[in-house]
Short mmCIF file of C-alpha atoms and ligand atoms in Angstrom, two decimals:
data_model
loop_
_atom_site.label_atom_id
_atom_site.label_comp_id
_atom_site.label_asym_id
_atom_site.label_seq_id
_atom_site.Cartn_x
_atom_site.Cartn_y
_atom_site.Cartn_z
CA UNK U 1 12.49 -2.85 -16.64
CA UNK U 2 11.40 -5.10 -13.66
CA UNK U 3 13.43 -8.15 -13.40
CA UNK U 4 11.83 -11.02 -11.97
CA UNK U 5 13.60 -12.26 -8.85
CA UNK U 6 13.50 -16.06 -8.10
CA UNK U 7 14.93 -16.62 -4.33
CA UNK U 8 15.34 -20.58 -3.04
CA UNK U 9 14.56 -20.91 0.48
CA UNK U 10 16.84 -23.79 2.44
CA UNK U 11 15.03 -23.84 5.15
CA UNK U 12 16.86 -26.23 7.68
CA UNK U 13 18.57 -28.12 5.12
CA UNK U 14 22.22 -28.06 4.19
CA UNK U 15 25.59 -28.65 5.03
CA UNK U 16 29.39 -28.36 3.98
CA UNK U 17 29.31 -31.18 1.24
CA UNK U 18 25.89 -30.55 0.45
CA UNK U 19 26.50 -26.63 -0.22
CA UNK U 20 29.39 -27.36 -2.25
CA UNK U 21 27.62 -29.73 -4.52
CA UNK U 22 24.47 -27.75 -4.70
CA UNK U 23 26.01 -24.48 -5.41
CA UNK U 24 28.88 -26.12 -8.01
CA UNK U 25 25.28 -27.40 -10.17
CA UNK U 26 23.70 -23.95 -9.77
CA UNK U 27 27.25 -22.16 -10.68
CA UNK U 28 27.48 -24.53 -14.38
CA UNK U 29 23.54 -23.35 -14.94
CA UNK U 30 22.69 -20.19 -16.71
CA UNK U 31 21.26 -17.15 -14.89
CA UNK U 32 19.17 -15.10 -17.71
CA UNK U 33 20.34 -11.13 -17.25
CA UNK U 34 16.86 -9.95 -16.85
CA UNK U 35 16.59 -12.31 -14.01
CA UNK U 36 17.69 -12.19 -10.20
CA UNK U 37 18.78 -14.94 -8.52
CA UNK U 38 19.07 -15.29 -4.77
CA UNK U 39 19.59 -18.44 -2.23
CA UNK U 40 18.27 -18.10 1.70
CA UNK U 41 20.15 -19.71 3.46
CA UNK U 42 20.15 -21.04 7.22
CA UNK U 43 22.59 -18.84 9.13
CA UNK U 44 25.29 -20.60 9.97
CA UNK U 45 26.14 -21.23 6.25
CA UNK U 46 26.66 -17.62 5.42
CA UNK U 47 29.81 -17.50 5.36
CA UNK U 48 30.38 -20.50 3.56
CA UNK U 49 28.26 -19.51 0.91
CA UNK U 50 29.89 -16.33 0.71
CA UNK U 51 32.71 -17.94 -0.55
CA UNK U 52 30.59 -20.61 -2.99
CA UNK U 53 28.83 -17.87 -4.59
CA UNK U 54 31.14 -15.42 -5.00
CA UNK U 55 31.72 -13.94 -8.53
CA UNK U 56 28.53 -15.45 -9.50
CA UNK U 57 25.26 -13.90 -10.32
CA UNK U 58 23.59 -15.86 -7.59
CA UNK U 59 23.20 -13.26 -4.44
CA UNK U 60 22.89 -14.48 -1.41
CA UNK U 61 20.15 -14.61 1.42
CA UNK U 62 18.82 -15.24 4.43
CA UNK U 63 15.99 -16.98 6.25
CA UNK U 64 15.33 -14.58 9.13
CA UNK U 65 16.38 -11.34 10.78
CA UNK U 66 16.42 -9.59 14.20
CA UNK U 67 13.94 -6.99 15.10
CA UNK U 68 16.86 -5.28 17.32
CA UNK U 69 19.90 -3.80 16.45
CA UNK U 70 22.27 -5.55 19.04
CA UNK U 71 22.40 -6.85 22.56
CA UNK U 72 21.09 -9.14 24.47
CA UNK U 73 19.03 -11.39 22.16
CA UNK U 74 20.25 -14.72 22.55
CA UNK U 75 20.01 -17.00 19.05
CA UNK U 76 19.38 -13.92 17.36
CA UNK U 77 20.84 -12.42 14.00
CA UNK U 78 20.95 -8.95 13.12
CA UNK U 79 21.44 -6.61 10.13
CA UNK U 80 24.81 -6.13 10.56
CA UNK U 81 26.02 -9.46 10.84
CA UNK U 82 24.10 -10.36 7.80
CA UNK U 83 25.57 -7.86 5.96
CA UNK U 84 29.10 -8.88 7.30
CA UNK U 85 28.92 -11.66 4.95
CA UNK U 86 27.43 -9.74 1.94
CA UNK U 87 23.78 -10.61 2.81
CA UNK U 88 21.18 -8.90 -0.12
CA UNK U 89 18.07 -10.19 0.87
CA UNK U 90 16.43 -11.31 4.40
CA UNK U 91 12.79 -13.39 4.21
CA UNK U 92 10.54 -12.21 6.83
CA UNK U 93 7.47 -13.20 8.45
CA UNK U 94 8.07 -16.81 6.91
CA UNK U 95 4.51 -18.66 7.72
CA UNK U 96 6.65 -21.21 9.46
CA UNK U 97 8.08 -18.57 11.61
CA UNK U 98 4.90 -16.83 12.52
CA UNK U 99 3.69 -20.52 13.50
CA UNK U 100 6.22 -21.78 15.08
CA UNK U 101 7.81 -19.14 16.76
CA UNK U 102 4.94 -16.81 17.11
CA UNK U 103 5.46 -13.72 14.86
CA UNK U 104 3.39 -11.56 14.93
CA UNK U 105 2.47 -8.71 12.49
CA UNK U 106 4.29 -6.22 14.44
CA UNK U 107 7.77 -8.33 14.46
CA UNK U 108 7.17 -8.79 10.99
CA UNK U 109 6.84 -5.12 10.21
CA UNK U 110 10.10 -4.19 12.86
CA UNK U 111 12.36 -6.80 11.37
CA UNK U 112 10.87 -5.63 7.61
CA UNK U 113 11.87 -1.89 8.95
CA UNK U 114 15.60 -2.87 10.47
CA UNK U 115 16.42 -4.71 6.96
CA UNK U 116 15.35 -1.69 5.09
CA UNK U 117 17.44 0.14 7.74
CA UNK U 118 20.64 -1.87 6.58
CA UNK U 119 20.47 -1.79 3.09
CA UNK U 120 18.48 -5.18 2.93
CA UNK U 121 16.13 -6.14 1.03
CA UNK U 122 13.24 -8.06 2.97
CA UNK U 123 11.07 -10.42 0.95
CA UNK U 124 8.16 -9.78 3.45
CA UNK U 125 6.28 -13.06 3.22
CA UNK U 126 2.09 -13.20 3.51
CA UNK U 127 -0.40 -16.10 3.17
CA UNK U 128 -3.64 -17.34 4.56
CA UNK U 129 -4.17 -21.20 6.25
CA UNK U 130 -6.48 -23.01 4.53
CA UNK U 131 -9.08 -23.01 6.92
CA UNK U 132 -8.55 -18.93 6.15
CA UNK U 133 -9.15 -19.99 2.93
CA UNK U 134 -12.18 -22.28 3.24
CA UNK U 135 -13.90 -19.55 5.40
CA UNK U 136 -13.17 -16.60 3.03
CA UNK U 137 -10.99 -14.70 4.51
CA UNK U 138 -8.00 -14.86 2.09
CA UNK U 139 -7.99 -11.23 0.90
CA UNK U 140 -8.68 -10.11 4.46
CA UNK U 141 -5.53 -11.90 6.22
CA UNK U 142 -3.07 -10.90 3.55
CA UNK U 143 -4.06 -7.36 3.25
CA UNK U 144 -4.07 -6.90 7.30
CA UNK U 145 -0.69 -8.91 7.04
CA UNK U 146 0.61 -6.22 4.46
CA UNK U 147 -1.22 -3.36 5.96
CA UNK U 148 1.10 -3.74 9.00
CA UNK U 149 4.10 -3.75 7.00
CA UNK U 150 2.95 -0.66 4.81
CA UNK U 151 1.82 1.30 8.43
CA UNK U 152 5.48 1.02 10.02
CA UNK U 153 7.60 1.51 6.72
CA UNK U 154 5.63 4.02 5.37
CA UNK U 155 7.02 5.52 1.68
CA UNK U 156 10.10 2.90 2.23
CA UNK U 157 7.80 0.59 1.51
CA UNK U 158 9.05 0.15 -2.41
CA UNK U 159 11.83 -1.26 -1.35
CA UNK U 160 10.66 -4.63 -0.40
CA UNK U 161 10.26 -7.71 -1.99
CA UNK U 162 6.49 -9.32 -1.40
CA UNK U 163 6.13 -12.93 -1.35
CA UNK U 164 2.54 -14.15 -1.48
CA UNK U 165 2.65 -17.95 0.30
CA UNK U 166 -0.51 -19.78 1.09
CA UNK U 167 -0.22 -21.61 3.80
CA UNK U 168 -1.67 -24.71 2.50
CA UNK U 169 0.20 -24.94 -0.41
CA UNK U 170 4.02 -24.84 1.35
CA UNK U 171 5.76 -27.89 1.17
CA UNK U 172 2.46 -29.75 0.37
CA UNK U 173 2.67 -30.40 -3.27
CA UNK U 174 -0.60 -28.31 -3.65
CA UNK U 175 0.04 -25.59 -5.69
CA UNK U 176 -2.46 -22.50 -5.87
CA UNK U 177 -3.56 -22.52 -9.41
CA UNK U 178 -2.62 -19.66 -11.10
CA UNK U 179 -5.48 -18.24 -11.41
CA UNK U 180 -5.91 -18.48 -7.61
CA UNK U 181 -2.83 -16.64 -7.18
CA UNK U 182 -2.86 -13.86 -9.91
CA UNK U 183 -6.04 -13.02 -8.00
CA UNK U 184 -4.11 -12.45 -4.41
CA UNK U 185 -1.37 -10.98 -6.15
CA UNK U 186 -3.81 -8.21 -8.04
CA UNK U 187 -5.39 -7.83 -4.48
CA UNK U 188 -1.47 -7.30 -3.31
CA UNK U 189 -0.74 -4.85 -6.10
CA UNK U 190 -3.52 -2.14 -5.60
CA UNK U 191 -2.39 -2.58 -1.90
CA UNK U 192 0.78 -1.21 -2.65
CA UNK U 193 -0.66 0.92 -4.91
CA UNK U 194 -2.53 3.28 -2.90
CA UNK U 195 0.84 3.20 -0.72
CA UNK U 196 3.43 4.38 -3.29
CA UNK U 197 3.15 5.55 -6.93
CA UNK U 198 6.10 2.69 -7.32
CA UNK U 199 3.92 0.06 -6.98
CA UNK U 200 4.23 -1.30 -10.63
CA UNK U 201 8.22 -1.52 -9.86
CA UNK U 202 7.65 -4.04 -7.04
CA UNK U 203 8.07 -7.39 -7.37
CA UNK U 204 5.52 -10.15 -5.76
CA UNK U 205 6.92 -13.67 -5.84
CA UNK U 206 4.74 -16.77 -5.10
CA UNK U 207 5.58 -19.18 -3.27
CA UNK U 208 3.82 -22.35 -2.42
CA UNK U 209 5.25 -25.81 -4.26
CA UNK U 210 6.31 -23.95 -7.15
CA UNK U 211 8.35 -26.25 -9.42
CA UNK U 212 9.84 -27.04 -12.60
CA UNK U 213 6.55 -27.89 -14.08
CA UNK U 214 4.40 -25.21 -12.86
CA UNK U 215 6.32 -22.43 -12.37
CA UNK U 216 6.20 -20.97 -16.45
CA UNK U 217 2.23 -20.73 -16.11
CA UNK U 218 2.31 -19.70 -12.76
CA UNK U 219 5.49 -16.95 -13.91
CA UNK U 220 2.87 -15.98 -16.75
CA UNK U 221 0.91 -14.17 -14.74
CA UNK U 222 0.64 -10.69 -14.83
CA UNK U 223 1.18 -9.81 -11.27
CA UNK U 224 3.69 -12.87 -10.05
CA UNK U 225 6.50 -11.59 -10.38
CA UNK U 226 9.05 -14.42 -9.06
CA UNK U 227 8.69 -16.90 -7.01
CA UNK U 228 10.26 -18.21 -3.60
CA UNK U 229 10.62 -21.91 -3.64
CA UNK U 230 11.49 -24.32 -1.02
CA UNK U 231 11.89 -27.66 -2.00
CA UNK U 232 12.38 -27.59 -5.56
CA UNK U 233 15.51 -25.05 -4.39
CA UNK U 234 17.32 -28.52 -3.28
CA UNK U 235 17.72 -29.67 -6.45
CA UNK U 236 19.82 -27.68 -8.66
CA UNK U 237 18.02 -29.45 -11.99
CA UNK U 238 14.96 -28.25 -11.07
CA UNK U 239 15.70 -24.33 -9.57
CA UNK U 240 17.41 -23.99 -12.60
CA UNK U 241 14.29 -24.60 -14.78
CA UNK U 242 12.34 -22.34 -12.87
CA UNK U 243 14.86 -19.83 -13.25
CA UNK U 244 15.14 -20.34 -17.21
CA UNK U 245 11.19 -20.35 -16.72
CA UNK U 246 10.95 -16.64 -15.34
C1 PEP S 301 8.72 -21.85 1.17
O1 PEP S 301 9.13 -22.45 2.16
O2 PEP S 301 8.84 -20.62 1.11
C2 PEP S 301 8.11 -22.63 0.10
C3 PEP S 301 7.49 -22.00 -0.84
O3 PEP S 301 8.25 -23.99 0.19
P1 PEP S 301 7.81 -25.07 -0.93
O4 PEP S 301 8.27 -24.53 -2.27
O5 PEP S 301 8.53 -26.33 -0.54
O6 PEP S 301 6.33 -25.19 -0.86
#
């Protein structure tokens, strides 16, 4: 059976005390068995969390991932020193990385293909703007986003995670309805479905102010199959709800 996977995303939040309290609330919650659980994490925390989460059922993630295996790639973080700290899942092609540090479909689909590579699992992240949105083209910019993904990974491709995240909705407090979002998710499945016969196996999170009031309706769709939260993963209270929700 498919378990539904809910990952937080820290962003650029955290720190040692902050960790420890965080992680000690999420470690006295209950994590359902037919439920994963994963925290991203900004990098320099890894190893600390290592150590927070170990024993637990909570796996343990990160925000981003080099495109390159080694070398000279200053700032950069690859696959193997992710995994040196018992890394399970990378996000890539976060909408705040494409924006702000220029991703582009191709880096999305490399770093999606070096994860893979290393035993990763890459919770490849898509999503239209909302002037995308407002002019239609919703179905078109996630499928071209996916398409490149699909194109470089070829029958590997049932190995990632999806994660659909409008634009407008992250960190906003605008939720797509879910209505809104089973629709892009359908769109996402018979994507993967003409790409693998696995397609029904693979899990599509939503992400885009879930929280611990909308996530069971939103979780109740047919095709969301997670979610990937941001703020609402802060606050151990409410991640735990929308894991008990899923
Ligand atoms: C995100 O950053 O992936 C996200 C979904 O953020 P938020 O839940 O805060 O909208």
């Amino acid at each position: 059976m498919k378990k539904k996977l809910i990952a937080g995303n820290w962003k650029m939040n955290g720190g040692l005390a902050f960790n420890e309290s965080l992680v000690a609330a999420l470690r006295a919650g209950t994590v359902p068995p037919d439920c994963d659980v994963a925290v991203c994490v900004p990098a320099p925390y890894l190893a600390h969390l290592q150590t927070l989460l170990a024993g637990s059922a909570i796996a343990l993630g990160a925000q981003d991932v080099s495109q390159y295996e080694s070398g000279a790639y200053t700032g950069e973080v690859s696959t193997a020193m992710l995994k040196d700290f018992g890394v399970r899942y990378a996000i890539v092609g976060h909408s705040e990385r494409r924006l702000y540090h220029g991703e582009t479909d191709g880096a999305v689909s490399a770093k999606t293909a070096r994860a893979l590579a290393a035993g990763i699992t890459p919770i490849v992240c898509v999503g239209e703007t909302l002037a995308e949105r407002e002019a239609g083209q919703t179905e078109e910019v996630v499928k071209r986003q996916l398409a490149a993904v699909i194109h470089v990974n070829g029958h590997c491709i049932s190995e990632i995670v999806v994660a659909y995240e409008p634009v407008w909705a992250i960190g906003t407090g605008k939720t797509a309805s879910p209505e809104q979002a089973q629709q892009v998710h359908a769109v996402l499945r018979a994507q993967l479905h003409a790409a693998t016969d696995r397609s029904a196996l693979m899990r599509i999170l939503y992400g885009g102010s879930m929280n611990a009031a909308n996530a069971a309706q939103l979780l109740a769709q047919p095709d969301i199959d997670g979610g990937l939260i941001g703020g609402a993963a802060l606050k151990a209270p409410d991640f735990l709800t929308i894991v008990a929700a899923a």
